[in-house]
Coordinates of C-alpha atoms and ligand atoms in Angstrom, one line a residue:
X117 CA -41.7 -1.8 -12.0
X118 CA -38.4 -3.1 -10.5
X119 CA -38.0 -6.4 -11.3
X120 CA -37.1 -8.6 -7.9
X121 CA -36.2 -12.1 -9.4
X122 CA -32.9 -13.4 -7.7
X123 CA -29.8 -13.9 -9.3
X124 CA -26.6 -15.2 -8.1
X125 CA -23.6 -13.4 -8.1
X126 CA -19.9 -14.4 -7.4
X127 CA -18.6 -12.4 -4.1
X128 CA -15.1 -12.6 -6.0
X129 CA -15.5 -11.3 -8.9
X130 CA -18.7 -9.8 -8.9
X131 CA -20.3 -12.1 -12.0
X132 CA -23.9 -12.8 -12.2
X133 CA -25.4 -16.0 -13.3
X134 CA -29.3 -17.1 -13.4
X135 CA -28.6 -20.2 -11.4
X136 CA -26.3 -21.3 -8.7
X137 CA -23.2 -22.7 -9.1
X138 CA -20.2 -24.7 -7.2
X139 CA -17.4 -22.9 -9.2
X140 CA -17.3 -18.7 -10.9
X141 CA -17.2 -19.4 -14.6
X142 CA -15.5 -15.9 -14.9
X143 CA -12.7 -16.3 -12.3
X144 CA -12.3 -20.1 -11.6
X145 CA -13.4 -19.5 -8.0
X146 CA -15.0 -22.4 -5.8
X147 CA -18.1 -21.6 -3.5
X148 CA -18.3 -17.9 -4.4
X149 CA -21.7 -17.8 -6.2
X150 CA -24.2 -16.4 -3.2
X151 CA -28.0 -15.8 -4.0
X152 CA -28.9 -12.2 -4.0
X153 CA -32.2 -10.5 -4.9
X154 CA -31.2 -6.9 -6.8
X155 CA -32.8 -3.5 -5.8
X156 CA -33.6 -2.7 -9.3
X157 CA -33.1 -4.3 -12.5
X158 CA -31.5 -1.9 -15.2
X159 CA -33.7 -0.7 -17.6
X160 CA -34.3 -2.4 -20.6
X161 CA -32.8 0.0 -22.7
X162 CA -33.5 3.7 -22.8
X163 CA -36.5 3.5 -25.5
X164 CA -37.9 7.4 -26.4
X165 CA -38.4 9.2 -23.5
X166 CA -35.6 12.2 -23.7
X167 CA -32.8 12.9 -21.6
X168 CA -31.8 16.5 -20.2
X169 CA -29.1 17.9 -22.4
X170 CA -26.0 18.3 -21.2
X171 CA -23.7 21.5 -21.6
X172 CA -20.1 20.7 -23.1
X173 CA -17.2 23.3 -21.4
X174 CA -13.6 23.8 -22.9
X175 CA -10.9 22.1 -20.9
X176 CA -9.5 26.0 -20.0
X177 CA -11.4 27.4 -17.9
X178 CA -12.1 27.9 -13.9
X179 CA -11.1 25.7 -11.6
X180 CA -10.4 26.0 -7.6
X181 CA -7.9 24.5 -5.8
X182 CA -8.6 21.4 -4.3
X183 CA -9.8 22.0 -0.7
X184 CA -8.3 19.6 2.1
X185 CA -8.3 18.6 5.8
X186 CA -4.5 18.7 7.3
X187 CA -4.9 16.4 10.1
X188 CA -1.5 17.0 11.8
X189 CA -0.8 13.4 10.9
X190 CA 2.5 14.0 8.5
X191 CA 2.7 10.2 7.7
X192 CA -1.3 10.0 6.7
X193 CA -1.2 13.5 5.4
X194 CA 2.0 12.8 2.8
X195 CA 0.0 9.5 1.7
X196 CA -3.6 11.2 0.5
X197 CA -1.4 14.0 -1.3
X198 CA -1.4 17.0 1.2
X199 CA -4.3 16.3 3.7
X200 CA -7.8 14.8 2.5
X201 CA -10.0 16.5 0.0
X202 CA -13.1 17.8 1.2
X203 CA -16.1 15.3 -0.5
X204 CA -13.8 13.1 -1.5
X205 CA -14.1 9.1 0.1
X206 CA -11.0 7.0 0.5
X207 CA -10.7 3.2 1.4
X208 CA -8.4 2.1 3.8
X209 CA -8.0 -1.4 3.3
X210 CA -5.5 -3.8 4.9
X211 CA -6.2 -7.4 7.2
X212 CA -7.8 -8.0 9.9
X213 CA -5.7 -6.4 12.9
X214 CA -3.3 -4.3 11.3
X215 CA -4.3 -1.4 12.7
X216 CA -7.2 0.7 10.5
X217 CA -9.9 1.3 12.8
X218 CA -6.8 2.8 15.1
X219 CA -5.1 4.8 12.6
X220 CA -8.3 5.9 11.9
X221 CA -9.6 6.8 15.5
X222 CA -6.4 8.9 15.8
X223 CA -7.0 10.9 12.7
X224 CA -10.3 11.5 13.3
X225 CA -9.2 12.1 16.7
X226 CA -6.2 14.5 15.7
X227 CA -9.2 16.5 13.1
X228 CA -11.2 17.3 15.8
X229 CA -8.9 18.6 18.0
X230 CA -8.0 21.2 14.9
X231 CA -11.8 21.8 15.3
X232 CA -13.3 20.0 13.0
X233 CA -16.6 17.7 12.9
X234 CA -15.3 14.1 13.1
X235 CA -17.7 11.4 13.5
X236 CA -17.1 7.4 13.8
X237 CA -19.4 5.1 12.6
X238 CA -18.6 1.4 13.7
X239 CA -20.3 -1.6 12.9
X240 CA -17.8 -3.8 14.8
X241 CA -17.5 -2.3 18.1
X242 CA -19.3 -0.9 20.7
X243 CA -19.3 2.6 21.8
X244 CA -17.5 0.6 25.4
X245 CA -14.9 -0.4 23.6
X246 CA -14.0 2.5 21.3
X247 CA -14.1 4.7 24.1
X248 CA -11.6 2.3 26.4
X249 CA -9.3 2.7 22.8
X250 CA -9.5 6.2 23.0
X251 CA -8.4 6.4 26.2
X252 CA -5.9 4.7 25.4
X253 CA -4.7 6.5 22.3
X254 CA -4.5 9.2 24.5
X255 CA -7.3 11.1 22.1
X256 CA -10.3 10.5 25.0
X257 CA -10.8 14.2 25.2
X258 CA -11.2 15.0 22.0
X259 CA -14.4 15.9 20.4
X260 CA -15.5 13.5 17.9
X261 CA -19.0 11.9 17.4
X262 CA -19.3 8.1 18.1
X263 CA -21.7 5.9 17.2
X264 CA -22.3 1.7 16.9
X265 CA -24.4 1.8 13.8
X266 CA -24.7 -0.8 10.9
X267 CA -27.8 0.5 9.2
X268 CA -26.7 2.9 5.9
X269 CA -30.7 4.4 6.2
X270 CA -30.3 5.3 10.1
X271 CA -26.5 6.7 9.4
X272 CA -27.3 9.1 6.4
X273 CA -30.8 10.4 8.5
X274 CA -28.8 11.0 11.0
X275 CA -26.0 12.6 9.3
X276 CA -28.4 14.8 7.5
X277 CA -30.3 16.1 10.0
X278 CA -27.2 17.5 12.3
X279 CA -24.7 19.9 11.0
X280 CA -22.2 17.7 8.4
X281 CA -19.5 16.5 9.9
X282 CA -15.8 17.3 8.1
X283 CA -14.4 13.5 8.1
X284 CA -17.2 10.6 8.4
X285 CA -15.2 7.4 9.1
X286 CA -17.0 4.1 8.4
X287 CA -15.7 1.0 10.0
X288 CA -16.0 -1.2 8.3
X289 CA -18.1 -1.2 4.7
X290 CA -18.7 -5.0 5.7
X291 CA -20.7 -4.5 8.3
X292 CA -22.6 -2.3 6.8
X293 CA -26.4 -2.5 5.2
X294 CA -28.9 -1.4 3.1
X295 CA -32.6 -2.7 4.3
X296 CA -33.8 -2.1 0.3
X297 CA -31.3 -5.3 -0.2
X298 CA -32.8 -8.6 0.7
X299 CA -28.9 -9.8 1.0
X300 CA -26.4 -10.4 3.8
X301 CA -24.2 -7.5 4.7
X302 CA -20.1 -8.3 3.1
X303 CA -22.0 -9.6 -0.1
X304 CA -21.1 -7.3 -3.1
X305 CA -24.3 -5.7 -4.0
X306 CA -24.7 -4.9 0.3
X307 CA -21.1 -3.6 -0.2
X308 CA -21.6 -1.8 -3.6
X309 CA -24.6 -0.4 -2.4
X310 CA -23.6 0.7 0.8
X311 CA -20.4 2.4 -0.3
X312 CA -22.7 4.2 -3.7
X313 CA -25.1 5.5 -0.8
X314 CA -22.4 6.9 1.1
X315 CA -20.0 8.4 -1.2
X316 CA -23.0 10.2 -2.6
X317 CA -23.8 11.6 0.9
X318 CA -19.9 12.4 0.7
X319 CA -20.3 14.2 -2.4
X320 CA -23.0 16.3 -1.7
X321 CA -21.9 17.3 1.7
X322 CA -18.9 18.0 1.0
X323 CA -17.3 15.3 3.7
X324 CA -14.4 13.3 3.6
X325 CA -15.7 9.9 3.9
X326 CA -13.1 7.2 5.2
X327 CA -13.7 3.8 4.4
X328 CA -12.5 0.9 6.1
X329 CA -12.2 -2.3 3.9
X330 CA -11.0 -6.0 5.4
X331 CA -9.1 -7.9 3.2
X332 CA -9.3 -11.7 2.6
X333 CA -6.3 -14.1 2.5
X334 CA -6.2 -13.5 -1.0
X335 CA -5.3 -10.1 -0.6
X336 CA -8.4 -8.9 -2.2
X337 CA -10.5 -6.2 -0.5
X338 CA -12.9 -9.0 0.6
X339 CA -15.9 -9.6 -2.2
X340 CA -15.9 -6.7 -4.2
X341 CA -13.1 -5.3 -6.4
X342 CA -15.6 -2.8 -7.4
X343 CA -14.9 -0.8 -4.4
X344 CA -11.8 0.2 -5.8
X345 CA -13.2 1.9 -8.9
X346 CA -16.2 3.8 -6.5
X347 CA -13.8 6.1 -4.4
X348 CA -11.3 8.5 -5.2
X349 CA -8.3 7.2 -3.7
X350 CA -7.4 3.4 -2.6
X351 CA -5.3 3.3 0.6
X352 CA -3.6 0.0 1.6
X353 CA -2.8 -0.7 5.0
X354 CA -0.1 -3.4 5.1
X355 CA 2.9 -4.6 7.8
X356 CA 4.4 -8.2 8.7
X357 CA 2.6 -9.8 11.7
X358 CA 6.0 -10.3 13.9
X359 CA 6.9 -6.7 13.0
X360 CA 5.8 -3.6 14.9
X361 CA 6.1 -1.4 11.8
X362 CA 3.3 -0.4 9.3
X363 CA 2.9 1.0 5.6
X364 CA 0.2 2.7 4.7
X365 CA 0.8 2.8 0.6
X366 CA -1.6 4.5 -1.7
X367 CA -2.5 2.8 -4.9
X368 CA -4.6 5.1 -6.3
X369 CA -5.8 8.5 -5.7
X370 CA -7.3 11.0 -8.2
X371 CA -6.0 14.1 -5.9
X372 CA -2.3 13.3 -5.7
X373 CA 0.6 10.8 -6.3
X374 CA 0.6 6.7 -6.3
X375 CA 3.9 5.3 -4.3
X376 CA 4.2 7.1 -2.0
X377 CA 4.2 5.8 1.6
X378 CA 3.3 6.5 5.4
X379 CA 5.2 4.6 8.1
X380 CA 3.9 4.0 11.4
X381 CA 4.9 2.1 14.5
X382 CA 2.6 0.2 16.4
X383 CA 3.2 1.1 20.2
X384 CA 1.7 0.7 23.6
X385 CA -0.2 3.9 23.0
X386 CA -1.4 3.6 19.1
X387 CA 0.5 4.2 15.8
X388 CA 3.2 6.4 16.1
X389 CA 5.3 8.1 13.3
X390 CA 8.3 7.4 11.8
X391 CA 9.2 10.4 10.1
X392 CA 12.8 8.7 9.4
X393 CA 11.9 5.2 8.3
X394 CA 16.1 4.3 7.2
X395 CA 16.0 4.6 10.7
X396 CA 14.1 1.6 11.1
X397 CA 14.9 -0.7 8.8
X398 CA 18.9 -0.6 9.0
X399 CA 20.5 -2.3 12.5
X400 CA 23.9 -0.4 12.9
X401 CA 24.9 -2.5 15.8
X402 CA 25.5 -5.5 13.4
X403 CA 28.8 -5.3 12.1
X404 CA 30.0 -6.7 8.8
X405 CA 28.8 -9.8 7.9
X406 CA 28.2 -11.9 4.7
X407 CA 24.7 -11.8 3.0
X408 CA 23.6 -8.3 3.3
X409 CA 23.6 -5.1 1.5
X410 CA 22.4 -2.0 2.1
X411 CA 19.9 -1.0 -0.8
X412 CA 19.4 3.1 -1.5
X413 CA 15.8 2.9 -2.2
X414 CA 12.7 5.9 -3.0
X415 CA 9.5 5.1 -1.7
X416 CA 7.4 8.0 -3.3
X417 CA 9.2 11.1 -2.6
X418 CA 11.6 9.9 0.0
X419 CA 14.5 8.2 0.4
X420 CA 14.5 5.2 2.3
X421 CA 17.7 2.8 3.2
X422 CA 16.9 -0.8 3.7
X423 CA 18.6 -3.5 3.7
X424 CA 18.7 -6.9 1.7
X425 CA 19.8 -10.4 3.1
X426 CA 20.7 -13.1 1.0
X427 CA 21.3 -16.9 2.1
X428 CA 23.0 -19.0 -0.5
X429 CA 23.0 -22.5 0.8
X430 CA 23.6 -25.8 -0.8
X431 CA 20.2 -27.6 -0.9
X432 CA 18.8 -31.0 -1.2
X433 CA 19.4 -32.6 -4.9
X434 CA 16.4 -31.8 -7.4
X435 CA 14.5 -28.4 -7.6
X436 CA 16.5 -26.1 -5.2
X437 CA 14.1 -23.6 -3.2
X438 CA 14.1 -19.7 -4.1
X439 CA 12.3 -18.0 -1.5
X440 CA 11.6 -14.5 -1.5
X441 CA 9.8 -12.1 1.2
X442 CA 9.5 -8.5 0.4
X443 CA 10.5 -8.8 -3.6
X444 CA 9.5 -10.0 -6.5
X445 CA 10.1 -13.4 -7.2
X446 CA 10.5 -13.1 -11.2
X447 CA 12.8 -10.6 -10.6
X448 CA 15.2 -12.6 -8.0
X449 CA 15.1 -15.2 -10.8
X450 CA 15.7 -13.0 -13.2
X451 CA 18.9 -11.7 -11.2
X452 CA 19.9 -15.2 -10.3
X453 CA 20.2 -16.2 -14.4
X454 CA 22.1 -13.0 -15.2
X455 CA 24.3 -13.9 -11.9
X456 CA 25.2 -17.3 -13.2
X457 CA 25.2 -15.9 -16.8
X458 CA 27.2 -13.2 -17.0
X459 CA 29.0 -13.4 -13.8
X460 CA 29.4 -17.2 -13.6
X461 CA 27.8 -17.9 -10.3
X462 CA 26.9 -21.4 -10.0
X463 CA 23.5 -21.0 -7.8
X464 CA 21.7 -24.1 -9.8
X465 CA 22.3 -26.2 -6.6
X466 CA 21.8 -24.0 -4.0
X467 CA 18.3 -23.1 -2.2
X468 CA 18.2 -18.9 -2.6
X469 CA 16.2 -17.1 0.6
X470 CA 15.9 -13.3 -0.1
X471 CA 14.9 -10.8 2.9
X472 CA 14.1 -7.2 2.5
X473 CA 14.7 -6.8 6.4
X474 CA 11.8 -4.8 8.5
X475 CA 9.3 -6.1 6.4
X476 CA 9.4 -3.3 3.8
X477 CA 8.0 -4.3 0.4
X478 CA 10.1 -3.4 -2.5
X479 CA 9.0 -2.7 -6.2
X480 CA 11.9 -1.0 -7.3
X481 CA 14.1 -1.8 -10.2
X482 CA 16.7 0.0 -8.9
X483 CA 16.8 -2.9 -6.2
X484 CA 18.3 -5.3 -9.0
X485 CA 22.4 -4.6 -7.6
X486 CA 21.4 -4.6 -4.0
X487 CA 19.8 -7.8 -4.1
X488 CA 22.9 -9.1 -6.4
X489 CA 25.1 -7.7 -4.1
X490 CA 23.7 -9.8 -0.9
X491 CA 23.6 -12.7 -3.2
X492 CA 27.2 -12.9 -4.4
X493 CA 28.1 -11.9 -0.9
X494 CA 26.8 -14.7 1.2
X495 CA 27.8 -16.7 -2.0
X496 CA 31.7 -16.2 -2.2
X497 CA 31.3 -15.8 1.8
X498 CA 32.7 -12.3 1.7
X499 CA 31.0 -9.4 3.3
X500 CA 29.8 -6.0 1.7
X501 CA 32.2 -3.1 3.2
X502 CA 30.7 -1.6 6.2
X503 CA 29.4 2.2 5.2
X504 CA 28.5 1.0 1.7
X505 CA 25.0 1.7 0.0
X506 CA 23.8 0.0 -3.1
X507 CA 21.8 0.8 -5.9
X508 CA 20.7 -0.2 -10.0
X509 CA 19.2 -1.8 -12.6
X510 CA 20.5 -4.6 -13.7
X511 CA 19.5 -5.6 -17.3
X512 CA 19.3 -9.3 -18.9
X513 CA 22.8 -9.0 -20.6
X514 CA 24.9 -8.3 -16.8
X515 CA 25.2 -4.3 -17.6
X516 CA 24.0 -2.1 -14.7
X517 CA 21.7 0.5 -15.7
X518 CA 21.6 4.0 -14.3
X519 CA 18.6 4.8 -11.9
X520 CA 16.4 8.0 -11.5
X521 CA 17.0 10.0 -8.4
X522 CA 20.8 8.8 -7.5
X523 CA 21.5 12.2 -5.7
X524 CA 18.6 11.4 -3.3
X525 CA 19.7 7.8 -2.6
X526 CA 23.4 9.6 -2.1
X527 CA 22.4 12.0 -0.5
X528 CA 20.3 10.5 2.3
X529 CA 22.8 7.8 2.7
X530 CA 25.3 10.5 3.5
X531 CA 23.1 11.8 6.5
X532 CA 22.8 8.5 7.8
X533 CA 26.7 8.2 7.8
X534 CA 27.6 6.2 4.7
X535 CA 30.6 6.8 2.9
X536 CA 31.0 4.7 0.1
X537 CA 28.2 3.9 -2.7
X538 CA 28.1 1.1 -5.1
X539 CA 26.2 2.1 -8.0
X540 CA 25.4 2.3 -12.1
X541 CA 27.6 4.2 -14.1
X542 CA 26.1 8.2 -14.6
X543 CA 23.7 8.2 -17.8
X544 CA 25.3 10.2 -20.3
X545 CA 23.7 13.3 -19.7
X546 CA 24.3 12.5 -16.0
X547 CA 27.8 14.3 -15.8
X548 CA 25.8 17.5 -16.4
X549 CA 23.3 16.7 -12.9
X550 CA 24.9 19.7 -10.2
X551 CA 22.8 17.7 -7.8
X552 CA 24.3 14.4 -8.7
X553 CA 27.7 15.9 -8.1
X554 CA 27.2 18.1 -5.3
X555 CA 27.2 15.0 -2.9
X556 CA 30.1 15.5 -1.7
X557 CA 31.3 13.2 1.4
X558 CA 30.3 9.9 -0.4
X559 CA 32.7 8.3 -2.3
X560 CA 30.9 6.3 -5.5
X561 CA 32.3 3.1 -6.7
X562 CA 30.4 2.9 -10.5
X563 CA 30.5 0.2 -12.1
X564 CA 29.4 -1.2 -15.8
X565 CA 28.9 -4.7 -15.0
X566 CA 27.4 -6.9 -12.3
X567 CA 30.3 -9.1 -12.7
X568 CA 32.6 -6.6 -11.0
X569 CA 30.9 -7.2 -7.8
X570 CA 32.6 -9.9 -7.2
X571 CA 36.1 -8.0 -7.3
X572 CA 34.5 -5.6 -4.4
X573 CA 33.7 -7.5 -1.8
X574 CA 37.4 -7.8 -0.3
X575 CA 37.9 -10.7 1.9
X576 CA 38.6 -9.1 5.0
X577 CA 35.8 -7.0 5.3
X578 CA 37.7 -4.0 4.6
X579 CA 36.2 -1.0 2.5
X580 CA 36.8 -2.0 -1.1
X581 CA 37.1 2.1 -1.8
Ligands
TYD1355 P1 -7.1 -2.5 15.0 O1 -6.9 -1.1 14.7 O2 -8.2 -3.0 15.8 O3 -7.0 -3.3 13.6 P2 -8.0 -3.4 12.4 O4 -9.0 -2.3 12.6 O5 -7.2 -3.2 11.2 O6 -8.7 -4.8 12.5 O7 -5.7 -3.0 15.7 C1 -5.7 -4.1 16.4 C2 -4.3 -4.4 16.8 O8 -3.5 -3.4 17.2 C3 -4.4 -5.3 18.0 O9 -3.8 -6.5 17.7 C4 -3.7 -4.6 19.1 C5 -2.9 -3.6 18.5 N1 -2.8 -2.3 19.2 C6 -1.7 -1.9 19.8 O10 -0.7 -2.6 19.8 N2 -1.6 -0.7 20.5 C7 -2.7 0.1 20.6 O11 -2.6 1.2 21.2 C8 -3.9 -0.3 19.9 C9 -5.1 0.5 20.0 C10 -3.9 -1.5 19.3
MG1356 MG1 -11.0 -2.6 13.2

């Protein structure tokens, strides 16, 4: 008999408790705890009935290649690892009005104009207004299956009893239900349940099921965590409000690479690619001026050239302000001690503000000399050379650190017309990289210690080369 009594679990962190509560015991959260009646309560363990037996396989053996959906989308297609694996699901999560449910509508809109089965479930709008987006996108013609549908019993009937679609996007797991729960749709067990139903469907069927997942202020993909752990591969949708650029980042995916990123503007007429995002986030027009440098980044496989602004400025007495967007803000304080440390910078009475211009979010390491760079530049009032890229690890005792990939960084900083390169000296085996050396029309600057910016950045603005 399934048992039906209530229990009340915390939307944050998924914790049950047999009676309500003002505040999560397990994660400290206030007004979480929502009252929610499970579908079946586990058994009480497995007593003596027998299980089937289950055959045990060597590791070596057959195994076919992944199969997978190209939709013609490079920037989506890069991020999920090639294209997206048939029966696999994938959440897309991101906030409220970055731009899923139209990312999405123009993949499923790109699939089925390669002629396959696409079909859009939304819970949030109606067929009216997905159609007048469509139009819009410029992807009205194409043929893919719409529907307004909330209920997870009348989706999967009706998903059975037609031909299986290819791609089944669901937008968005919130607004979706189960009727065998007694609770509100966005609770976890509505959202666990939901998504289980579904990616089973997915399984069987041999679909790609797209989820999309809103995100609370917390940055949390709203209630449940446990989402994250259900699919095969965690897509987050992210971009700066004021900015017309967005990321799509995967942060996990069993069928291909973390890190790696898909840029998009949003336009007029939908997302667009950027298949060149350096492009986007340097400003050539701007001339030399104090405060920035120009970091030689990877983001997954590629290259990507942003640059880093820096604002030293003196600050009201007591604790001075270190403001960071688009880093880490150990990390800038970790670069600020070794800056005052070993390269005698005194920063203790100035407010910091750090900028990865465009929006970008950085995670590199190899960010460390770029960000010293700008800081030591808008410090001593002296600008970077113009045509100069920067990257390296800095490490606690001032020595820069060699980085992985250096003849990419060079490299695509030589296509976008650099010609000088501030970075770590070559690791010892690092004489011996061809690649490394084979960048040819970009002079490189090494240097040992972050002290020695301070020599480079000439007064005049003139290449310190
Ligand atoms: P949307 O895809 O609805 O966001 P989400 O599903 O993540 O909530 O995107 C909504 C925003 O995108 C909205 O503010 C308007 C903007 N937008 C454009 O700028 N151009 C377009 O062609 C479309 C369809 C949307
Ligand atoms: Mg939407």
């Amino acid at each position: 008999m399934a048992r039906t009594d209530p229990r009340f679990v915390c939307q944050s962190c998924g914790a049950t408790r047999p009676r309500w509560a003002g505040k999560c015991d397990a994660c400290g959260t206030w007004n979480s705890i929502v009252e929610e009646i499970p579908r079946e309560a586990a058994p009480k363990g497995l007593g003596k009935g027998k299980g089937r037996e289950i055959a045990f396989v060597n590791l070596a053996g057959e195994h076919g290649e992944v199969a997978r959906h190209v939709s013609g989308i490079a920037e989506l297609d890069r991020v999920v690892g090639g294209g997206l694996v048939t029966g696999s699901s994938v959440l897309l999560a991101g906030d409220p009005g970055i731009g899923k449910s139209t990312l999405l509508l123009q993949a499923a809109g790109a699939l089925a104009a390669n002629g396959l089965r696409a079909a859009y479930i939304s819970g949030e709008e109606g067929i009216e207004q997905i159609r007048l987006r469509a139009a819009r996108l410029g992807i009205g013609d194409a043929p893919v299956l719409f529907a307004a549908a909330t209920s997870v019993r009348d989706i999967l009937t009706s998903l059975e009893s037609a031909e299986a679609p290819d791609i089944i996007v669901i937008d968005s797991i919130q607004t979706m239900y189960l009727d065998t729960l007694d609770s509100a749709p966005g609770t976890v067990s509505q959202v666990r349940g939901a998504a289980q139903e579904l990616i089973r469907h997915a399984k069987r069927s041999g679909s790609v099921l797209l989820l999309v997942g809103h995100v609370t202020k917390e940055g949390q993909i709203a209630g449940p965590r446990v989402l994250e752990h259900m699919v095969d591969a965690v897509l987050y949708f992210e971009g700066e409000r004021g900015h017309q650029f967005r990321i799509v980042r995967a942060v996990k995916n069993r069928f291909g690479p973390t890190d790696e990123i898909g840029v998009f503007e949003m336009t007029g007429a939908g997302l667009a690619e950027v298949p060149n995002p350096s492009t986007l986030f340097l400003n050539p027009e701007r001339g030399p001026v104090s405060g920035a440098a120009v970091f030689a980044g990877i983001e997954g496989t590629r290259p990507v050239l942003v640059e880093i602004q820096a604002l030293v400025a003196p600050g009201p007495p007591g604790s001075p302000r270190r403001t960071v967007v688009g880093w880490d803000s150990g990390r800038l304080a970790m670069v600020l001690a070794v800056l005052e440390a070993r390269a005698g910078l005194s920063l203790g009475a100035s407010d910091v503000f750090l900028n990865v211009a465009g929006g970008l979010r950085i995670g590199e390491p190899a960010a460390d000399l770029a960000v010293a760079a700008a800081i030591v530049s808008s410090y001593s009032n002296r600008p970077v050379p113009e045509g100069t890229v920067v990257f390296g690890e800095i490490g606690l005792s001032g020595e820069v650190r060699p980085v992985a990939q250096s003849a990419a960084r060079l490299k695509e900083a030589a296509k976008l017309g650099f010609n000088h390169a501030i970075v770590p000296p070559r690791s010892p085996n690092g004489g011996k990289n061809a690649a490394e050396a084979g960048v040819g029309d970009i002079s490189r600057q090494e240097i040992k210690r972050v002290g020695e910016l301070l020599d480079l950045l000439s007064p005049a603005g003139e290449s310190g080369a």
